[in-house]
mmCIF file of C-alpha atoms in Angstrom:
data_model
loop_
_atom_site.group_PDB
_atom_site.id
_atom_site.type_symbol
_atom_site.label_atom_id
_atom_site.label_comp_id
_atom_site.label_asym_id
_atom_site.label_seq_id
_atom_site.Cartn_x
_atom_site.Cartn_y
_atom_site.Cartn_z
ATOM 1 C CA VAL A 171 -8.938 26.488 27.415
ATOM 2 C CA LEU A 172 -6.224 24.401 29.059
ATOM 3 C CA SER A 173 -5.449 24.983 32.721
ATOM 4 C CA ARG A 174 -2.468 23.952 34.754
ATOM 5 C CA SER A 175 -4.275 20.678 35.393
ATOM 6 C CA LEU A 176 -3.166 19.327 31.984
ATOM 7 C CA ARG A 177 0.598 18.884 31.846
ATOM 8 C CA PHE A 178 3.134 16.987 29.851
ATOM 9 C CA SER A 179 6.203 15.630 31.662
ATOM 10 C CA LEU A 180 9.507 15.686 29.842
ATOM 11 C CA SER A 181 11.793 12.819 28.996
ATOM 12 C CA ASN A 182 15.347 12.937 27.681
ATOM 13 C CA ARG A 183 14.490 11.916 24.132
ATOM 14 C CA LEU A 184 10.844 12.933 23.706
ATOM 15 C CA LYS A 185 9.643 16.380 24.563
ATOM 16 C CA TYR A 186 6.206 15.131 25.508
ATOM 17 C CA HIS A 187 6.338 11.689 27.047
ATOM 18 C CA SER A 188 3.489 11.267 29.502
ATOM 19 C CA ILE A 189 0.173 12.923 30.171
ATOM 20 C CA GLU A 190 -1.015 14.068 33.575
ATOM 21 C CA LEU A 191 -4.591 15.194 34.168
ATOM 22 C CA GLN A 192 -6.484 16.847 37.060
ATOM 23 C CA SER A 193 -4.643 17.330 40.407
ATOM 24 C CA PRO A 194 -0.982 18.415 39.957
ATOM 25 C CA VAL A 195 1.592 16.235 41.689
ATOM 26 C CA ASN A 196 4.738 17.549 43.333
ATOM 27 C CA ALA A 197 8.151 17.505 41.720
ATOM 28 C CA ILE A 198 9.324 14.472 43.702
ATOM 29 C CA ARG A 199 6.336 12.389 42.552
ATOM 30 C CA ARG A 200 6.969 13.421 38.950
ATOM 31 C CA ARG A 201 10.625 12.401 39.167
ATOM 32 C CA GLU A 202 9.668 9.051 40.678
ATOM 33 C CA LEU A 203 7.191 8.514 37.863
ATOM 34 C CA SER A 204 9.693 9.514 35.172
ATOM 35 C CA ALA A 205 12.231 7.076 36.609
ATOM 36 C CA LYS A 206 9.772 4.204 36.019
ATOM 37 C CA LEU A 207 9.423 4.948 32.312
ATOM 38 C CA ASN A 208 11.795 2.752 30.337
ATOM 39 C CA SER A 209 10.351 2.815 26.854
ATOM 40 C CA GLU A 210 9.737 5.480 24.245
ATOM 41 C CA ASN A 211 6.215 4.149 23.771
ATOM 42 C CA ASP A 212 5.190 4.380 27.438
ATOM 43 C CA VAL A 213 2.284 6.778 27.870
ATOM 44 C CA THR A 214 0.966 7.531 31.339
ATOM 45 C CA ILE A 215 -2.178 9.431 32.218
ATOM 46 C CA TYR A 216 -4.115 10.218 35.389
ATOM 47 C CA ASN A 217 -6.770 7.577 36.059
ATOM 48 C CA SER A 218 -9.875 8.990 37.747
ATOM 49 C CA LEU A 219 -10.858 5.512 38.914
ATOM 50 C CA SER A 220 -7.649 4.622 40.758
ATOM 51 C CA LYS A 221 -6.716 8.276 41.399
ATOM 52 C CA GLU A 222 -3.197 7.463 40.286
ATOM 53 C CA ILE A 223 -1.026 8.344 37.297
ATOM 54 C CA GLU A 224 -0.741 5.078 35.411
ATOM 55 C CA ARG A 225 0.447 3.578 32.175
ATOM 56 C CA LEU A 226 -2.359 2.869 29.787
ATOM 57 C CA PRO A 227 -3.424 -0.781 30.038
ATOM 58 C CA GLU A 228 -1.217 -3.152 28.082
ATOM 59 C CA SER A 229 -2.705 -5.538 25.550
ATOM 60 C CA ASN A 230 -1.704 -7.413 22.440
ATOM 61 C CA LYS A 231 -4.374 -5.345 20.690
ATOM 62 C CA ALA A 232 -4.399 -1.624 19.913
ATOM 63 C CA ILE A 233 -6.060 0.853 22.279
ATOM 64 C CA ALA A 234 -9.672 1.841 21.695
ATOM 65 C CA TRP A 235 -10.693 5.116 23.356
ATOM 66 C CA TYR A 236 -14.299 6.190 23.926
ATOM 67 C CA THR A 237 -15.305 9.803 24.560
ATOM 68 C CA CYS A 238 -18.791 10.841 25.629
ATOM 69 C CA GLY A 239 -20.105 13.163 22.944
ATOM 70 C CA PRO A 240 -22.634 16.000 23.139
ATOM 71 C CA THR A 241 -26.379 15.985 23.643
ATOM 72 C CA THR A 242 -27.418 17.944 20.582
ATOM 73 C CA TYR A 243 -30.195 20.241 21.773
ATOM 74 C CA ALA A 244 -28.329 23.591 21.877
ATOM 75 C CA PRO A 245 -25.085 25.137 20.586
ATOM 76 C CA ALA A 246 -21.802 23.726 21.872
ATOM 77 C CA HIS A 247 -20.148 26.102 24.343
ATOM 78 C CA LEU A 248 -16.691 26.807 25.731
ATOM 79 C CA GLY A 249 -17.080 24.131 28.385
ATOM 80 C CA HIS A 250 -17.351 21.614 25.565
ATOM 81 C CA ALA A 251 -14.366 23.232 23.858
ATOM 82 C CA ARG A 252 -12.264 22.772 26.980
ATOM 83 C CA THR A 253 -13.097 19.057 27.142
ATOM 84 C CA TYR A 254 -12.650 18.231 23.476
ATOM 85 C CA VAL A 255 -9.476 20.299 22.976
ATOM 86 C CA CYS A 256 -7.896 18.640 26.033
ATOM 87 C CA ILE A 257 -8.825 15.199 24.742
ATOM 88 C CA ASP A 258 -7.655 16.085 21.237
ATOM 89 C CA ILE A 259 -4.186 16.995 22.514
ATOM 90 C CA MET A 260 -4.037 13.743 24.482
ATOM 91 C CA ARG A 261 -5.042 11.889 21.335
ATOM 92 C CA ARG A 262 -2.260 13.490 19.293
ATOM 93 C CA VAL A 263 0.347 12.582 21.884
ATOM 94 C CA LEU A 264 -0.974 9.030 22.180
ATOM 95 C CA GLU A 265 -1.021 8.494 18.424
ATOM 96 C CA ALA A 266 2.575 9.718 18.194
ATOM 97 C CA HIS A 267 3.894 7.355 20.869
ATOM 98 C CA VAL A 268 2.169 4.002 20.424
ATOM 99 C CA SER A 269 3.115 1.484 17.790
ATOM 100 C CA LYS A 270 -0.442 0.317 17.034
ATOM 101 C CA PRO A 271 -2.861 2.993 15.744
ATOM 102 C CA PRO A 272 -5.535 3.681 18.407
ATOM 103 C CA LEU A 273 -9.245 3.744 17.629
ATOM 104 C CA PHE A 274 -11.099 6.881 18.794
ATOM 105 C CA THR A 275 -14.858 6.685 19.134
ATOM 106 C CA MET A 276 -17.608 9.054 20.258
ATOM 107 C CA ASN A 277 -21.359 8.896 20.689
ATOM 108 C CA ILE A 278 -23.934 11.530 19.798
ATOM 109 C CA THR A 279 -26.941 11.694 22.122
ATOM 110 C CA ASP A 280 -29.566 12.669 19.565
ATOM 111 C CA ILE A 281 -32.682 11.776 21.553
ATOM 112 C CA ASP A 282 -33.499 12.582 25.176
ATOM 113 C CA ASP A 283 -35.787 14.763 27.306
ATOM 114 C CA LYS A 284 -33.847 17.971 26.609
ATOM 115 C CA ILE A 285 -33.956 17.447 22.863
ATOM 116 C CA MET A 286 -37.684 16.762 22.927
ATOM 117 C CA LYS A 287 -38.340 19.874 25.038
ATOM 118 C CA ALA A 288 -36.187 22.049 22.750
ATOM 119 C CA ALA A 289 -37.980 20.678 19.676
ATOM 120 C CA GLU A 290 -41.337 21.460 21.224
ATOM 121 C CA ASP A 291 -40.193 25.034 21.828
ATOM 122 C CA THR A 292 -38.960 25.537 18.249
ATOM 123 C CA GLY A 293 -41.656 23.569 16.436
ATOM 124 C CA GLU A 294 -39.123 21.215 14.853
ATOM 125 C CA SER A 295 -39.149 17.462 15.033
ATOM 126 C CA PRO A 296 -36.743 16.163 17.701
ATOM 127 C CA LEU A 297 -34.602 14.382 15.135
ATOM 128 C CA ASP A 298 -34.376 17.427 12.845
ATOM 129 C CA LEU A 299 -33.314 19.612 15.763
ATOM 130 C CA ALA A 300 -30.735 17.065 16.898
ATOM 131 C CA ARG A 301 -29.244 16.811 13.397
ATOM 132 C CA ARG A 302 -29.041 20.596 13.087
ATOM 133 C CA TYR A 303 -27.103 20.961 16.310
ATOM 134 C CA GLU A 304 -24.933 17.968 15.471
ATOM 135 C CA ARG A 305 -23.878 19.623 12.211
ATOM 136 C CA GLU A 306 -23.020 22.786 14.142
ATOM 137 C CA PHE A 307 -21.053 20.747 16.683
ATOM 138 C CA TRP A 308 -18.811 19.208 14.027
ATOM 139 C CA GLU A 309 -18.302 22.611 12.420
ATOM 140 C CA ASP A 310 -17.263 23.961 15.826
ATOM 141 C CA MET A 311 -14.842 21.074 16.371
ATOM 142 C CA ASP A 312 -13.333 21.721 12.954
ATOM 143 C CA SER A 313 -12.881 25.397 13.824
ATOM 144 C CA LEU A 314 -10.996 24.330 16.972
ATOM 145 C CA ASN A 315 -8.815 21.997 14.875
ATOM 146 C CA CYS A 316 -9.990 18.928 16.803
ATOM 147 C CA LEU A 317 -9.496 15.663 14.957
ATOM 148 C CA ARG A 318 -12.740 13.824 14.267
ATOM 149 C CA PRO A 319 -13.324 10.381 15.793
ATOM 150 C CA HIS A 320 -12.795 7.289 13.703
ATOM 151 C CA VAL A 321 -16.250 6.030 14.725
ATOM 152 C CA VAL A 322 -19.283 8.210 15.512
ATOM 153 C CA ALA A 323 -22.316 6.428 16.992
ATOM 154 C CA ARG A 324 -25.697 8.163 17.065
ATOM 155 C CA VAL A 325 -28.046 6.812 19.693
ATOM 156 C CA THR A 326 -31.056 6.817 17.361
ATOM 157 C CA GLU A 327 -29.200 4.509 14.969
ATOM 158 C CA ARG A 328 -28.310 2.036 17.735
ATOM 159 C CA VAL A 329 -31.584 1.531 19.609
ATOM 160 C CA GLU A 330 -32.903 -1.619 17.929
ATOM 161 C CA SER A 331 -29.546 -3.192 17.079
ATOM 162 C CA ASP A 332 -27.602 -2.533 20.297
ATOM 163 C CA ILE A 333 -29.549 -0.938 23.149
ATOM 164 C CA VAL A 334 -32.714 -3.073 23.281
ATOM 165 C CA PRO A 335 -30.759 -6.384 23.223
ATOM 166 C CA TYR A 336 -28.421 -5.015 25.895
ATOM 167 C CA ILE A 337 -31.349 -4.212 28.200
ATOM 168 C CA GLU A 338 -32.838 -7.648 27.520
ATOM 169 C CA THR A 339 -29.627 -9.243 28.752
ATOM 170 C CA LEU A 340 -29.672 -7.163 31.937
ATOM 171 C CA ILE A 341 -33.272 -8.230 32.595
ATOM 172 C CA ASP A 342 -32.387 -11.888 31.992
ATOM 173 C CA LYS A 343 -29.523 -11.589 34.479
ATOM 174 C CA GLY A 344 -31.835 -10.143 37.138
ATOM 175 C CA MET A 345 -30.144 -6.760 36.973
ATOM 176 C CA ALA A 346 -33.186 -4.794 35.753
ATOM 177 C CA TYR A 347 -36.937 -4.738 36.373
ATOM 178 C CA ASP A 348 -40.098 -3.523 34.665
ATOM 179 C CA THR A 349 -42.369 -0.740 36.022
ATOM 180 C CA GLU A 350 -45.299 1.304 34.745
ATOM 181 C CA ASP A 351 -43.094 3.989 33.218
ATOM 182 C CA GLY A 352 -39.955 2.109 32.253
ATOM 183 C CA ILE A 353 -37.198 -0.412 32.869
ATOM 184 C CA TYR A 354 -34.872 0.308 35.806
ATOM 185 C CA PHE A 355 -31.424 -0.968 36.713
ATOM 186 C CA ASN A 356 -31.417 -2.829 40.029
ATOM 187 C CA VAL A 357 -28.486 -1.452 42.045
ATOM 188 C CA LYS A 358 -29.150 -3.684 45.057
ATOM 189 C CA ASN A 359 -29.051 -6.856 42.969
ATOM 190 C CA PHE A 360 -25.886 -5.636 41.274
ATOM 191 C CA SER A 361 -24.210 -5.020 44.624
ATOM 192 C CA GLU A 362 -25.235 -8.422 45.962
ATOM 193 C CA LYS A 363 -24.273 -10.447 42.907
ATOM 194 C CA MET A 364 -21.133 -8.599 41.863
ATOM 195 C CA GLY A 365 -19.822 -7.358 45.178
ATOM 196 C CA HIS A 366 -16.999 -9.889 45.302
ATOM 197 C CA PHE A 367 -15.057 -7.888 42.712
ATOM 198 C CA SER A 368 -16.881 -4.600 42.253
ATOM 199 C CA LYS A 369 -18.895 -1.960 44.067
ATOM 200 C CA TYR A 370 -21.550 0.425 42.813
ATOM 201 C CA GLY A 371 -20.244 3.979 42.814
ATOM 202 C CA LYS A 372 -16.535 3.139 42.928
ATOM 203 C CA LEU A 373 -15.785 5.927 40.445
ATOM 204 C CA SER A 374 -17.429 8.586 42.630
ATOM 205 C CA PRO A 375 -18.023 7.136 46.123
ATOM 206 C CA HIS A 376 -18.720 10.469 47.814
ATOM 207 C CA ALA A 377 -21.583 11.301 45.452
ATOM 208 C CA THR A 378 -23.164 7.869 45.626
ATOM 209 C CA SER A 379 -22.886 7.680 49.402
ATOM 210 C CA GLU A 380 -25.212 10.659 49.598
ATOM 211 C CA HIS A 381 -27.708 8.937 47.254
ATOM 212 C CA THR A 382 -27.729 12.038 45.092
ATOM 213 C CA VAL A 383 -29.549 10.682 42.068
ATOM 214 C CA GLU A 384 -31.506 12.014 39.140
ATOM 215 C CA ASN A 385 -35.095 10.984 38.462
ATOM 216 C CA GLU A 386 -34.592 11.654 34.744
ATOM 217 C CA GLY A 387 -38.237 12.616 34.276
ATOM 218 C CA CYS A 388 -39.496 9.326 35.736
ATOM 219 C CA ASP A 389 -41.548 8.523 38.816
ATOM 220 C CA ALA A 390 -39.131 8.018 41.712
ATOM 221 C CA ASN A 391 -41.856 6.207 43.666
ATOM 222 C CA LEU A 392 -41.627 3.295 41.229
ATOM 223 C CA LYS A 393 -37.998 2.621 42.085
ATOM 224 C CA ARG A 394 -37.141 -0.238 44.423
ATOM 225 C CA ASP A 395 -34.057 1.694 45.541
ATOM 226 C CA GLN A 396 -33.439 5.411 45.105
ATOM 227 C CA ARG A 397 -30.092 4.622 43.499
ATOM 228 C CA ASP A 398 -31.847 2.719 40.695
ATOM 229 C CA PHE A 399 -31.844 4.468 37.340
ATOM 230 C CA VAL A 400 -33.894 4.214 34.194
ATOM 231 C CA LEU A 401 -32.739 2.120 31.228
ATOM 232 C CA TRP A 402 -35.861 2.503 29.094
ATOM 233 C CA LYS A 403 -38.568 5.167 29.203
ATOM 234 C CA LYS A 404 -41.948 3.971 28.077
ATOM 235 C CA GLN A 405 -43.720 6.199 25.582
ATOM 236 C CA LYS A 406 -45.925 8.963 26.938
ATOM 237 C CA SER A 407 -49.042 10.078 25.099
ATOM 238 C CA THR A 408 -47.401 13.389 24.150
ATOM 239 C CA GLU A 409 -44.269 11.828 22.662
ATOM 240 C CA SER A 410 -43.928 11.084 18.960
ATOM 241 C CA VAL A 411 -40.463 9.504 18.882
ATOM 242 C CA CYS A 412 -40.290 5.910 20.065
ATOM 243 C CA TRP A 413 -39.003 2.429 19.270
ATOM 244 C CA GLU A 414 -40.487 -1.014 19.718
ATOM 245 C CA ALA A 415 -39.279 -3.155 22.609
ATOM 246 C CA PRO A 416 -40.498 -6.359 24.294
ATOM 247 C CA TRP A 417 -41.674 -4.378 27.328
ATOM 248 C CA GLY A 418 -43.409 -1.638 25.314
ATOM 249 C CA LYS A 419 -42.710 1.294 22.998
ATOM 250 C CA GLY A 420 -40.354 3.966 24.265
ATOM 251 C CA ARG A 421 -36.784 5.222 24.106
ATOM 252 C CA PRO A 422 -33.499 4.646 25.927
ATOM 253 C CA GLY A 423 -32.502 6.306 29.166
ATOM 254 C CA TRP A 424 -29.359 8.409 29.088
ATOM 255 C CA HIS A 425 -26.869 6.080 30.786
ATOM 256 C CA ILE A 426 -27.557 2.875 28.862
ATOM 257 C CA GLU A 427 -26.534 4.238 25.477
ATOM 258 C CA CYS A 428 -22.780 4.415 26.053
ATOM 259 C CA SER A 429 -22.464 0.966 27.635
ATOM 260 C CA ALA A 430 -24.400 -0.643 24.792
ATOM 261 C CA ILE A 431 -22.584 1.278 22.062
ATOM 262 C CA ILE A 432 -19.146 0.427 23.438
ATOM 263 C CA GLU A 433 -20.079 -3.264 23.615
ATOM 264 C CA SER A 434 -21.210 -3.183 19.998
ATOM 265 C CA ILE A 435 -18.109 -1.384 18.709
ATOM 266 C CA GLN A 436 -15.894 -3.703 20.734
ATOM 267 C CA GLN A 437 -17.442 -6.687 18.982
ATOM 268 C CA GLN A 438 -16.905 -5.006 15.622
ATOM 269 C CA PHE A 439 -13.191 -4.408 16.301
ATOM 270 C CA GLU A 440 -12.505 -7.372 18.590
ATOM 271 C CA ASP A 441 -9.695 -8.705 16.400
ATOM 272 C CA THR A 442 -7.681 -5.487 16.399
ATOM 273 C CA HIS A 443 -8.624 -3.186 19.317
ATOM 274 C CA TYR A 444 -9.614 -3.311 22.970
ATOM 275 C CA PHE A 445 -11.430 -0.526 24.847
ATOM 276 C CA SER A 446 -8.926 0.660 27.414
ATOM 277 C CA VAL A 447 -9.888 4.294 28.045
ATOM 278 C CA HIS A 448 -13.157 6.132 28.627
ATOM 279 C CA ALA A 449 -13.141 9.942 28.701
ATOM 280 C CA GLY A 450 -15.470 12.877 29.318
ATOM 281 C CA GLY A 451 -16.103 15.953 31.425
ATOM 282 C CA VAL A 452 -15.786 15.663 35.206
ATOM 283 C CA ASP A 453 -19.503 16.416 35.575
ATOM 284 C CA LEU A 454 -20.185 12.998 34.014
ATOM 285 C CA LYS A 455 -18.449 11.006 36.772
ATOM 286 C CA PHE A 456 -21.753 10.786 38.638
ATOM 287 C CA PRO A 457 -24.289 9.695 37.765
ATOM 288 C CA HIS A 458 -23.512 8.995 34.109
ATOM 289 C CA HIS A 459 -20.162 7.216 34.202
ATOM 290 C CA THR A 460 -20.922 5.600 37.537
ATOM 291 C CA ASN A 461 -24.039 4.022 36.040
ATOM 292 C CA GLU A 462 -22.237 3.070 32.847
ATOM 293 C CA ILE A 463 -19.758 1.020 34.865
ATOM 294 C CA ALA A 464 -22.517 -0.743 36.803
ATOM 295 C CA GLN A 465 -24.459 -1.639 33.646
ATOM 296 C CA ALA A 466 -21.411 -2.877 31.795
ATOM 297 C CA GLU A 467 -20.068 -4.970 34.661
ATOM 298 C CA ALA A 468 -23.524 -6.475 35.188
ATOM 299 C CA TYR A 469 -23.777 -7.243 31.468
ATOM 300 C CA ARG A 470 -20.294 -8.727 31.175
ATOM 301 C CA GLY A 471 -20.148 -10.419 34.550
ATOM 302 C CA GLY A 472 -16.718 -8.916 35.145
ATOM 303 C CA GLU A 473 -14.696 -5.743 35.189
ATOM 304 C CA TRP A 474 -15.049 -3.275 32.346
ATOM 305 C CA ILE A 475 -12.912 -0.355 31.182
ATOM 306 C CA ASN A 476 -10.489 0.419 33.984
ATOM 307 C CA HIS A 477 -8.886 3.694 32.862
ATOM 308 C CA TRP A 478 -11.035 6.833 33.136
ATOM 309 C CA VAL A 479 -10.058 10.335 32.041
ATOM 310 C CA HIS A 480 -12.022 13.408 33.151
ATOM 311 C CA THR A 481 -11.496 17.047 32.209
ATOM 312 C CA GLY A 482 -12.381 19.909 34.558
ATOM 313 C CA HIS A 483 -15.196 22.446 34.415
ATOM 314 C CA LEU A 484 -14.891 25.841 32.791
ATOM 315 C CA HIS A 485 -16.261 28.547 35.096
ATOM 316 C CA ILE A 486 -17.821 31.862 34.193
ATOM 317 C CA ASP A 487 -18.399 34.418 36.945
ATOM 318 C CA GLY A 488 -17.799 31.728 39.535
ATOM 319 C CA LEU A 489 -20.321 29.221 38.136
ATOM 320 C CA LYS A 490 -19.819 26.147 36.008
ATOM 321 C CA MET A 491 -20.514 26.994 32.391
ATOM 322 C CA SER A 492 -23.360 24.776 31.184
ATOM 323 C CA LYS A 493 -26.353 24.764 28.890
ATOM 324 C CA SER A 494 -28.675 23.917 31.769
ATOM 325 C CA LEU A 495 -27.579 27.015 33.713
ATOM 326 C CA LYS A 496 -27.949 29.108 30.539
ATOM 327 C CA ASN A 497 -24.707 30.932 31.327
ATOM 328 C CA PHE A 498 -22.777 29.533 28.407
ATOM 329 C CA ILE A 499 -20.927 31.262 25.589
ATOM 330 C CA SER A 500 -21.144 29.270 22.388
ATOM 331 C CA ILE A 501 -17.991 28.248 20.578
ATOM 332 C CA ARG A 502 -18.988 30.036 17.401
ATOM 333 C CA ASP A 503 -19.827 33.267 19.233
ATOM 334 C CA PHE A 504 -16.512 33.112 21.042
ATOM 335 C CA MET A 505 -14.540 32.414 17.884
ATOM 336 C CA GLY A 506 -16.140 35.430 16.236
ATOM 337 C CA LYS A 507 -16.284 37.974 19.049
ATOM 338 C CA TYR A 508 -14.245 37.207 22.165
ATOM 339 C CA ASP A 509 -10.721 36.858 23.469
ATOM 340 C CA MET A 510 -9.779 34.324 26.104
ATOM 341 C CA SER A 511 -6.943 33.645 28.493
ATOM 342 C CA SER A 512 -5.902 30.263 29.778
ATOM 343 C CA SER A 513 -6.107 30.160 33.550
ATOM 344 C CA THR A 514 -3.246 28.927 35.706
ATOM 345 C CA GLU A 515 -5.703 27.336 38.102
ATOM 346 C CA SER A 516 -8.037 24.384 37.819
ATOM 347 C CA PRO A 517 -10.900 24.506 36.984
ATOM 348 C CA GLY A 518 -10.560 27.032 34.165
ATOM 349 C CA THR A 519 -12.054 30.514 34.339
ATOM 350 C CA TYR A 520 -13.380 32.481 31.390
ATOM 351 C CA THR A 521 -12.895 36.233 31.114
ATOM 352 C CA ALA A 522 -14.126 37.992 27.993
ATOM 353 C CA THR A 523 -11.816 41.003 28.368
ATOM 354 C CA THR A 524 -8.477 39.287 28.864
ATOM 355 C CA SER A 525 -5.603 38.647 26.482
ATOM 356 C CA GLN A 526 -5.733 36.820 23.192
ATOM 357 C CA LEU A 527 -6.074 33.028 23.323
ATOM 358 C CA PRO A 528 -2.623 31.527 22.646
ATOM 359 C CA ASP A 529 -2.263 29.145 19.766
ATOM 360 C CA LEU A 530 -2.125 25.976 21.845
ATOM 361 C CA TYR A 531 -1.483 23.714 18.920
ATOM 362 C CA SER A 532 1.451 25.767 17.630
ATOM 363 C CA SER A 533 3.243 25.101 20.937
ATOM 364 C CA LEU A 534 3.183 21.360 20.266
ATOM 365 C CA PRO A 535 6.009 19.687 18.357
ATOM 366 C CA ALA A 536 5.312 19.247 14.670
ATOM 367 C CA ARG A 537 4.784 15.496 15.071
ATOM 368 C CA TYR A 538 1.563 16.213 17.031
ATOM 369 C CA ARG A 539 0.147 18.751 14.585
ATOM 370 C CA ARG A 540 -1.860 18.000 11.473
#
């Protein structure tokens, strides 16, 4: 499941010294980068925000790393496997080369439109369905030998304690507004008030320049700007799952959960760790991660996480493998029935009739395996 896009550059004393993700760089650039490394503990990784290979941010605290977890409404597929195996290998290398133990965290999106639709189709409650697929997800990760996060944050367990207060702060700062069907983030106000140091869409400027946005099941006519996105969805008459909030019963939008959860975990570990890295699949750059950055910078009044790691798509028959396209092969079906080759190109390509999947972990030095 790893393509040529994930590489490890060699040093004289450590076989794996720095991590490089996404676009390969030429040999001259790699030599220039290697010449800058002067410490065994230096770890460099491609930053999707700056589009440069950079050292991880330095701090007197240990690194905290946040990975966007799954939305648990269907089985995890090989696209998920690609992302989480890539990140797992990066984690092993990082843990082996830094002096202070990093903190790895992940969310579980266990309530959203897709979960509620899937539950309606199966006759289960949304929360029961989400828990069932979450259990399967962790079993799949175990079968892939992926290390589990130190902290797992379910959205449903963070609504009242973290998400509602976070939205309240955004409203108080003039960064969000109330409508008939929900609370929306105000992109124009963000741009006007924070433009001296930040810009909406800086992670994915091409996508945002085209105003390609999702309505997320809400009424686009209620938005003040088409770039605005929902923070809170007010309860519909057909929906059974909801939480109390000052502006009315409902549930969180998709993007708000990660910003609020990271802020809460950061407060919990503020004496020992600092969130330096945010990771996920490349399909999350826009709108999800783009909107996360805007929310968090509006909330904090300053810059947020500045190192972003994105893994590539896995393609099947020329199309991105995804649950929404219904062209996915689940991890457990693959592990039981199929072979797989690792492509030499990026993004990865799946072929069910090719050679046996190599044991990626066995190729790592023993210090990275456990």
